[in-house]
Coordinates of C-alpha atoms in Angstrom, one line a residue:
X16 CA 87.5 93.7 137.0
X17 CA 85.6 92.8 133.8
X18 CA 85.5 89.2 132.8
X19 CA 85.1 90.2 129.2
X20 CA 88.3 89.8 127.0
X21 CA 89.7 93.1 125.8
X22 CA 88.4 92.6 122.2
X23 CA 84.8 92.4 123.5
X24 CA 85.3 95.4 125.7
X25 CA 86.4 97.4 122.7
X26 CA 83.4 96.2 120.8
X27 CA 81.1 97.6 123.5
X28 CA 82.9 100.9 123.3
X29 CA 82.4 101.0 119.5
X30 CA 78.7 100.2 119.9
X31 CA 78.3 103.0 122.4
X32 CA 80.2 105.4 120.2
X33 CA 78.0 104.6 117.2
X34 CA 74.8 105.0 119.3
X35 CA 75.8 108.4 120.7
X36 CA 74.7 111.7 119.2
X37 CA 77.6 113.5 117.7
X38 CA 78.3 117.2 117.4
X39 CA 79.0 118.7 114.0
X40 CA 82.7 118.6 113.1
X41 CA 83.4 115.7 115.5
X42 CA 86.0 113.4 113.9
X43 CA 84.2 110.0 114.4
X44 CA 86.3 108.4 111.6
X45 CA 89.5 108.9 113.5
X46 CA 88.0 107.4 116.7
X47 CA 86.6 104.4 114.9
X48 CA 89.9 103.7 113.1
X49 CA 91.7 103.7 116.4
X50 CA 89.1 101.4 118.0
X51 CA 88.9 99.2 115.0
X52 CA 92.7 98.7 115.0
X53 CA 92.6 98.0 118.8
X54 CA 89.8 95.4 118.3
X55 CA 91.5 93.8 115.4
X56 CA 94.9 93.4 117.2
X57 CA 93.2 92.2 120.4
X58 CA 91.3 89.5 118.5
X59 CA 94.5 88.3 116.8
X60 CA 96.5 88.2 120.0
X61 CA 93.7 86.4 121.9
X62 CA 93.3 83.8 119.1
X63 CA 97.1 83.2 119.2
X64 CA 96.8 82.3 122.9
X65 CA 93.9 80.0 122.3
X66 CA 95.9 78.2 119.6
X67 CA 98.9 77.9 122.0
X68 CA 96.8 76.5 124.8
X69 CA 94.5 74.4 122.6
X70 CA 91.4 75.8 124.2
X71 CA 89.2 78.9 124.4
X72 CA 88.6 81.1 127.4
X73 CA 86.9 79.3 130.3
X74 CA 87.2 76.0 128.5
X75 CA 88.5 73.3 130.8
X76 CA 91.6 71.2 130.1
X77 CA 90.0 67.8 129.4
X78 CA 93.0 65.4 129.0
X79 CA 93.3 64.7 132.7
X80 CA 96.9 65.7 132.7
X81 CA 96.2 68.3 135.4
X82 CA 95.9 65.5 137.9
X83 CA 99.5 64.4 137.2
X84 CA 102.1 66.1 139.4
X85 CA 104.9 66.0 136.9
X86 CA 102.9 67.6 134.0
X87 CA 102.5 71.4 133.7
X88 CA 99.2 72.7 132.5
X89 CA 99.5 76.3 131.2
X90 CA 96.7 78.8 131.7
X91 CA 95.9 82.4 130.9
X92 CA 97.3 84.9 133.4
X93 CA 95.9 88.3 132.7
X94 CA 97.4 91.0 130.4
X95 CA 100.2 93.5 130.1
X96 CA 99.4 97.0 128.9
X97 CA 101.3 98.0 125.7
X98 CA 100.6 100.3 122.8
X99 CA 100.9 100.7 119.1
X100 CA 102.2 103.9 117.7
X101 CA 100.3 105.4 114.7
X102 CA 100.4 108.6 112.8
X103 CA 97.6 110.1 114.9
X104 CA 98.7 108.8 118.3
X105 CA 99.1 105.6 120.4
X106 CA 96.6 102.9 120.4
X107 CA 96.4 101.0 123.8
X108 CA 96.8 97.2 123.5
X109 CA 96.5 94.5 126.3
X110 CA 98.9 91.7 125.4
X111 CA 97.7 88.3 126.9
X112 CA 100.0 86.5 129.3
X113 CA 100.3 82.7 129.9
X114 CA 101.5 81.1 133.1
X115 CA 102.9 77.7 134.1
X116 CA 104.8 76.9 130.9
X117 CA 108.1 75.2 130.5
X118 CA 109.5 78.3 128.9
X119 CA 108.2 81.9 129.2
X120 CA 105.3 82.5 126.7
X121 CA 106.0 85.1 124.1
X122 CA 103.7 86.2 121.4
X123 CA 105.2 85.7 117.9
X124 CA 102.7 88.2 116.4
X125 CA 103.1 91.2 118.8
X126 CA 106.8 92.1 117.9
X127 CA 105.7 92.3 114.2
X128 CA 102.6 94.4 115.1
X129 CA 104.6 96.9 117.1
X130 CA 106.5 97.9 113.9
X131 CA 103.4 98.3 111.8
X132 CA 101.2 101.4 112.3
X133 CA 97.8 102.1 110.7
X134 CA 97.0 98.4 110.5
X135 CA 93.3 98.8 110.0
X136 CA 93.8 101.5 107.3
X137 CA 96.2 99.1 105.5
X138 CA 93.6 96.3 105.8
X139 CA 90.9 98.4 104.3
X140 CA 93.1 99.5 101.4
X141 CA 94.2 95.9 100.7
X142 CA 90.6 94.7 100.7
X143 CA 89.7 97.4 98.3
X144 CA 92.7 96.8 96.0
X145 CA 92.0 93.1 95.9
X146 CA 88.5 93.4 94.5
X147 CA 86.1 94.3 97.3
X148 CA 83.8 97.2 96.6
X149 CA 83.2 99.9 99.2
X150 CA 79.8 98.2 99.8
X151 CA 81.5 94.9 100.5
X152 CA 83.9 96.5 102.9
X153 CA 81.1 98.2 104.7
X154 CA 79.3 94.9 105.1
X155 CA 82.5 93.3 106.4
X156 CA 82.8 95.9 109.1
X157 CA 79.1 95.7 110.1
X158 CA 78.0 93.8 113.2
X159 CA 75.7 91.0 111.9
X160 CA 73.5 91.1 115.0
X161 CA 73.2 94.8 115.8
X162 CA 73.7 95.9 112.1
X163 CA 75.9 98.8 113.4
X164 CA 78.6 99.9 111.0
X165 CA 82.2 100.3 112.0
X166 CA 83.1 101.8 108.6
X167 CA 80.7 103.2 106.1
X168 CA 81.2 103.4 102.3
X169 CA 82.1 107.1 102.6
X170 CA 84.6 106.4 105.4
X171 CA 86.1 103.5 103.3
X172 CA 86.5 105.9 100.3
X173 CA 88.3 108.3 102.6
X174 CA 90.7 105.6 103.8
X175 CA 91.4 104.4 100.2
X176 CA 92.6 107.8 99.3
X177 CA 96.0 106.3 100.3
X178 CA 95.9 104.5 97.0
X179 CA 95.8 107.8 95.1
X180 CA 98.8 109.0 97.1
X181 CA 100.6 105.8 96.2
X182 CA 99.8 106.4 92.5
X183 CA 101.0 110.0 92.6
X184 CA 104.3 109.0 94.2
X185 CA 104.6 106.2 91.6
X186 CA 103.9 108.6 88.7
X187 CA 106.7 111.0 89.8
X188 CA 109.5 108.4 90.4
X189 CA 113.0 109.1 89.0
X190 CA 113.2 106.6 86.1
X191 CA 116.9 107.1 85.5
X192 CA 117.5 104.3 88.0
X193 CA 115.7 101.8 85.8
X194 CA 117.9 100.2 83.1
X195 CA 115.1 98.9 80.9
X196 CA 116.2 96.3 78.4
X197 CA 112.8 95.1 77.0
X198 CA 109.7 97.4 77.2
X199 CA 106.0 96.6 76.7
X200 CA 103.2 99.0 76.0
X201 CA 99.4 98.5 76.0
X202 CA 96.2 99.9 77.3
X203 CA 93.1 98.7 79.2
X204 CA 89.7 100.4 78.9
X205 CA 87.4 101.1 81.9
X206 CA 83.9 102.6 81.8
X207 CA 83.3 106.0 83.5
X208 CA 79.9 106.7 84.9
X209 CA 79.9 110.4 84.3
X210 CA 80.4 109.8 80.6
X211 CA 77.5 107.3 80.2
X212 CA 78.7 104.3 78.2
X213 CA 82.0 105.8 77.3
X214 CA 85.2 104.0 78.3
X215 CA 88.6 105.6 78.8
X216 CA 92.0 104.1 78.2
X217 CA 94.5 103.4 80.9
X218 CA 97.9 103.5 79.2
X219 CA 100.5 101.1 80.8
X220 CA 104.2 100.4 80.4
X221 CA 106.0 97.4 81.7
X222 CA 109.7 96.6 81.4
X223 CA 112.3 93.9 81.9
X224 CA 115.4 95.4 83.6
X225 CA 119.0 94.6 83.2
X226 CA 119.0 92.7 86.5
X227 CA 116.2 90.4 85.1
X228 CA 113.3 91.8 87.2
X229 CA 110.0 92.7 85.6
X230 CA 108.5 96.0 86.8
X231 CA 105.5 98.3 86.2
X232 CA 107.1 101.5 85.0
X233 CA 104.3 103.9 84.3
X234 CA 100.6 104.2 83.8
X235 CA 98.2 107.1 83.1
X236 CA 94.7 107.9 81.8
X237 CA 93.7 109.0 78.4
X238 CA 90.3 109.4 76.7
X239 CA 91.5 107.0 73.9
X240 CA 94.7 105.6 72.4
X241 CA 95.5 108.6 70.1
X242 CA 99.0 109.5 68.9
X243 CA 99.0 112.6 71.1
X244 CA 98.1 110.5 74.2
X245 CA 100.8 107.9 73.6
X246 CA 103.4 110.6 72.7
X247 CA 102.7 112.5 75.9
X248 CA 102.8 109.3 77.8
X249 CA 106.2 108.3 76.4
X250 CA 107.7 111.8 76.8
X251 CA 106.7 111.8 80.4
X252 CA 108.9 108.8 81.0
X253 CA 111.8 110.3 79.0
X254 CA 111.6 113.5 80.9
X255 CA 111.8 111.5 84.2
X256 CA 115.1 110.0 83.0
X257 CA 114.1 106.8 81.3
X258 CA 116.8 105.6 78.8
X259 CA 116.2 104.1 75.4
X260 CA 115.2 100.4 75.7
X261 CA 116.6 97.8 73.3
X262 CA 113.1 96.6 72.3
X263 CA 109.6 97.9 72.6
X264 CA 106.7 95.3 72.2
X265 CA 103.4 96.7 71.0
X266 CA 100.2 95.7 69.3
X267 CA 99.3 97.0 65.8
X268 CA 98.0 100.4 66.9
X269 CA 99.2 102.9 64.3
X270 CA 99.1 105.8 66.8
X271 CA 101.2 103.8 69.3
X272 CA 103.7 102.7 66.6
X273 CA 104.2 106.2 65.4
X274 CA 104.7 107.5 68.9
X275 CA 107.3 104.8 69.7
X276 CA 109.3 105.3 66.5
X277 CA 109.5 109.0 67.1
X278 CA 110.5 108.7 70.7
X279 CA 113.0 105.9 70.4
X280 CA 114.0 105.7 66.7
X281 CA 116.9 103.4 67.4
X282 CA 115.0 100.8 69.5
X283 CA 113.8 97.6 67.9
X284 CA 110.1 97.6 67.9
X285 CA 108.5 94.1 68.2
X286 CA 105.0 93.4 66.9
X287 CA 103.0 91.2 69.3
X288 CA 102.8 87.7 67.8
X289 CA 99.6 86.9 69.6
X290 CA 97.8 89.8 67.9
X291 CA 99.6 89.1 64.6
X292 CA 98.5 85.4 64.5
X293 CA 94.9 86.2 65.4
X294 CA 94.7 88.8 62.6
X295 CA 96.1 86.4 60.0
X296 CA 94.1 83.4 61.1
X297 CA 90.9 85.4 61.1
X298 CA 91.3 85.7 57.3
X299 CA 91.7 82.1 56.4
X300 CA 89.0 79.4 56.1
X301 CA 88.6 77.0 59.1
X302 CA 89.9 74.0 57.2
X303 CA 93.2 75.8 56.6
X304 CA 93.6 77.0 60.2
X305 CA 96.0 74.3 61.3
X306 CA 98.1 74.6 58.2
X307 CA 98.6 78.3 58.5
X308 CA 98.9 78.2 62.3
X309 CA 101.8 75.7 62.0
X310 CA 103.6 77.7 59.3
X311 CA 103.3 80.9 61.4
X312 CA 104.7 79.0 64.4
X313 CA 107.7 77.9 62.3
X314 CA 108.4 81.5 61.4
X315 CA 108.0 82.7 65.0
X316 CA 110.3 79.9 66.3
X317 CA 113.0 80.3 63.6
X318 CA 116.6 79.7 64.7
X319 CA 117.7 83.2 63.8
X320 CA 116.6 86.4 62.0
X321 CA 117.9 85.3 58.6
X322 CA 116.0 82.0 58.7
X323 CA 112.8 83.7 59.9
X324 CA 113.1 86.2 57.0
X325 CA 113.5 83.3 54.5
X326 CA 110.5 81.4 55.9
X327 CA 108.4 84.6 55.8
X328 CA 109.2 85.1 52.2
X329 CA 108.3 81.5 51.4
X330 CA 105.0 81.9 53.3
X331 CA 104.1 85.0 51.3
X332 CA 104.9 83.3 47.9
X333 CA 103.1 80.1 48.8
X334 CA 99.8 81.6 50.0
X335 CA 99.5 84.9 48.2
X336 CA 97.1 83.5 45.6
X337 CA 95.1 81.3 48.0
X338 CA 94.7 83.7 50.9
X339 CA 95.6 87.2 49.7
X340 CA 93.9 89.0 52.7
X341 CA 95.8 86.8 55.2
X342 CA 99.1 87.4 53.4
X343 CA 98.5 91.1 53.3
X344 CA 97.9 91.0 57.1
X345 CA 101.1 89.0 57.6
X346 CA 103.2 91.4 55.5
X347 CA 101.9 94.4 57.5
X348 CA 104.7 95.5 59.8
X349 CA 106.7 92.3 59.0
X350 CA 110.1 93.6 60.1
X351 CA 108.7 94.3 63.6
X352 CA 107.2 90.7 63.6
X353 CA 110.7 89.3 63.1
X354 CA 112.6 91.6 65.4
X355 CA 112.4 89.2 68.4
X356 CA 114.7 86.8 66.4
X357 CA 117.6 89.3 66.9
X358 CA 117.6 88.6 70.6
X359 CA 119.1 85.8 72.7
X360 CA 116.9 82.6 72.2
X361 CA 116.0 82.4 75.9
X362 CA 114.5 85.8 75.8
X363 CA 112.5 85.6 72.6
X364 CA 109.4 83.9 74.2
X365 CA 109.4 86.7 76.8
X366 CA 109.4 89.7 74.4
X367 CA 107.5 88.4 71.4
X368 CA 104.0 89.1 72.9
X369 CA 102.2 91.3 75.3
X370 CA 100.8 88.3 77.1
X371 CA 102.1 89.4 80.4
X372 CA 100.2 92.6 80.1
X373 CA 97.1 90.8 78.9
X374 CA 97.2 88.5 81.9
X375 CA 97.7 91.4 84.3
X376 CA 94.7 93.2 82.6
X377 CA 92.7 90.0 83.1
X378 CA 93.4 90.1 86.8
X379 CA 92.7 93.8 86.9
X380 CA 89.3 93.3 85.2
X381 CA 88.5 90.4 87.6
X382 CA 89.0 92.7 90.6
X383 CA 87.3 95.8 89.1
X384 CA 84.2 94.0 87.8
X385 CA 82.6 94.5 91.2
X386 CA 82.5 98.2 90.2
X387 CA 80.5 98.3 86.9
X388 CA 81.3 102.0 86.4
X389 CA 83.7 104.3 88.1
X390 CA 82.4 107.6 89.3
X391 CA 85.3 109.6 87.9
X392 CA 88.8 109.3 86.4
X393 CA 90.5 109.4 89.8
X394 CA 88.6 106.5 91.3
X395 CA 89.2 104.4 88.1
X396 CA 92.9 105.1 87.9
X397 CA 93.6 104.6 91.6
X398 CA 92.0 101.2 91.7
X399 CA 93.5 100.1 88.3
X400 CA 96.9 101.1 89.7
X401 CA 96.4 99.3 93.0
X402 CA 95.5 96.1 91.3
X403 CA 98.1 96.2 88.5
X404 CA 100.8 97.2 91.0
X405 CA 100.0 94.3 93.3
X406 CA 99.9 91.9 90.3
X407 CA 103.3 93.2 89.2
X408 CA 104.9 92.3 92.5
X409 CA 104.3 88.6 91.7
X410 CA 106.0 88.6 88.3
X411 CA 108.9 86.2 87.9
X412 CA 112.2 87.6 86.7
X413 CA 114.0 86.8 83.4
X414 CA 117.4 85.1 83.3
X415 CA 120.4 87.2 82.3
X416 CA 123.7 85.4 82.2
X417 CA 127.0 86.5 80.8
X418 CA 126.0 84.6 77.6
X419 CA 122.9 86.7 77.2
X420 CA 124.7 90.0 77.9
X421 CA 127.4 89.0 75.3
X422 CA 124.7 88.4 72.7
X423 CA 123.0 91.7 73.5
X424 CA 126.2 93.6 73.3
X425 CA 125.9 94.7 69.7
X426 CA 122.2 95.7 70.1
X427 CA 122.9 97.8 73.2
X428 CA 125.7 99.6 71.4
X429 CA 123.6 100.2 68.4
X430 CA 120.4 101.2 70.1
X431 CA 122.0 103.7 72.5
X432 CA 124.2 105.4 70.0
X433 CA 123.2 108.2 67.5
X434 CA 122.8 105.8 64.6
X435 CA 120.9 106.4 61.4
X436 CA 117.5 104.7 61.2
X437 CA 117.9 103.6 57.6
X438 CA 121.1 101.8 58.4
X439 CA 119.4 99.7 61.1
X440 CA 116.7 98.5 58.8
X441 CA 119.3 96.9 56.5
X442 CA 122.0 95.9 58.9
X443 CA 121.6 92.2 59.2
X444 CA 124.9 91.9 60.8
X445 CA 123.3 92.7 64.2
X446 CA 120.9 89.7 63.8
X447 CA 121.7 86.8 66.2
X448 CA 121.8 83.1 65.7
X449 CA 122.2 82.4 69.4
X450 CA 124.9 79.9 68.7

């Protein structure tokens, strides 16, 4: 019987397989995936036993307790043959056994592993999604001594096709199940190698649902942020059953604004305050920055819509002569800049900017920077989706109590009824004080 642990035995098999000559058409990838999974699981189970015993294989127990008759010293006692079921068949696993314990030893990891197939595939996909390039993954699966590769970059790319399947399923979901209260729209640009220095826009939509959860609703690729691109993007969601949201937060893109207002004419569009403030402050001298910034904050944080509108009028009158360009920037799309003040106070901070999107894009760029340029649209979109989807799983929810639902009642009734757009622009009775 071999004295090598099962993990090292599998390593020798892999080394032999890599060194053999192969016939054309032989499915080496499938064999390597099975062996890689087997090796990975064996190493984890063996490490669990070493941790339980407090010593490695063939390492002596050094406390001296073995000389005491009333103290049990546990030791390794062979293996039991088990298997993991995968989509392509069963992978044999030898589960380590331990003897001479007060209670029978049972692995805490093995029951979990039994219910998870294609572990190595998932590991490779997660490594790729979390920022490792195919070159990095190839290096991680290369023996540092023999330089033999368990997975090549080409094989890694084949495995990560699972991300594209995830995206395709995501992009076809039935959206009628999502009761979106607050919606956010923005885009991130990624360079495509086949177009030289050209970047393409990845259009994204987030939402806060009625149950308070924040979700990634849809994303798609467009050459740039044109009206037609955004209109098609929004119509795709509507055709899949998405209902009219109460608010839609956007930046100042004229193409996006037009597409939103044509698609959901009754929804309250909110202009991102982070973008608005930057635009205004870029047009005032440095010595006036604090003064203007403070005034803008007072408008943004107003107690209600009427107060915010009054403060905005005062700002315009006070600074029109001194800073005409800044005031013109402030007046642009002013109603959308004040729309967040119609909402329950606890939600205003959530909806008044696209900061959540910007932070997610920052994480997406951090992970994709290891790939300076994507080979094609598919590779760019699948990695952007993988990273943004995983970031979205960490988003914290938004509180919705009976109080918030009561305050939102009039807005919901208005937005989701066949109202006349002109009436909404002048109906201040819907504005909320939050009292």
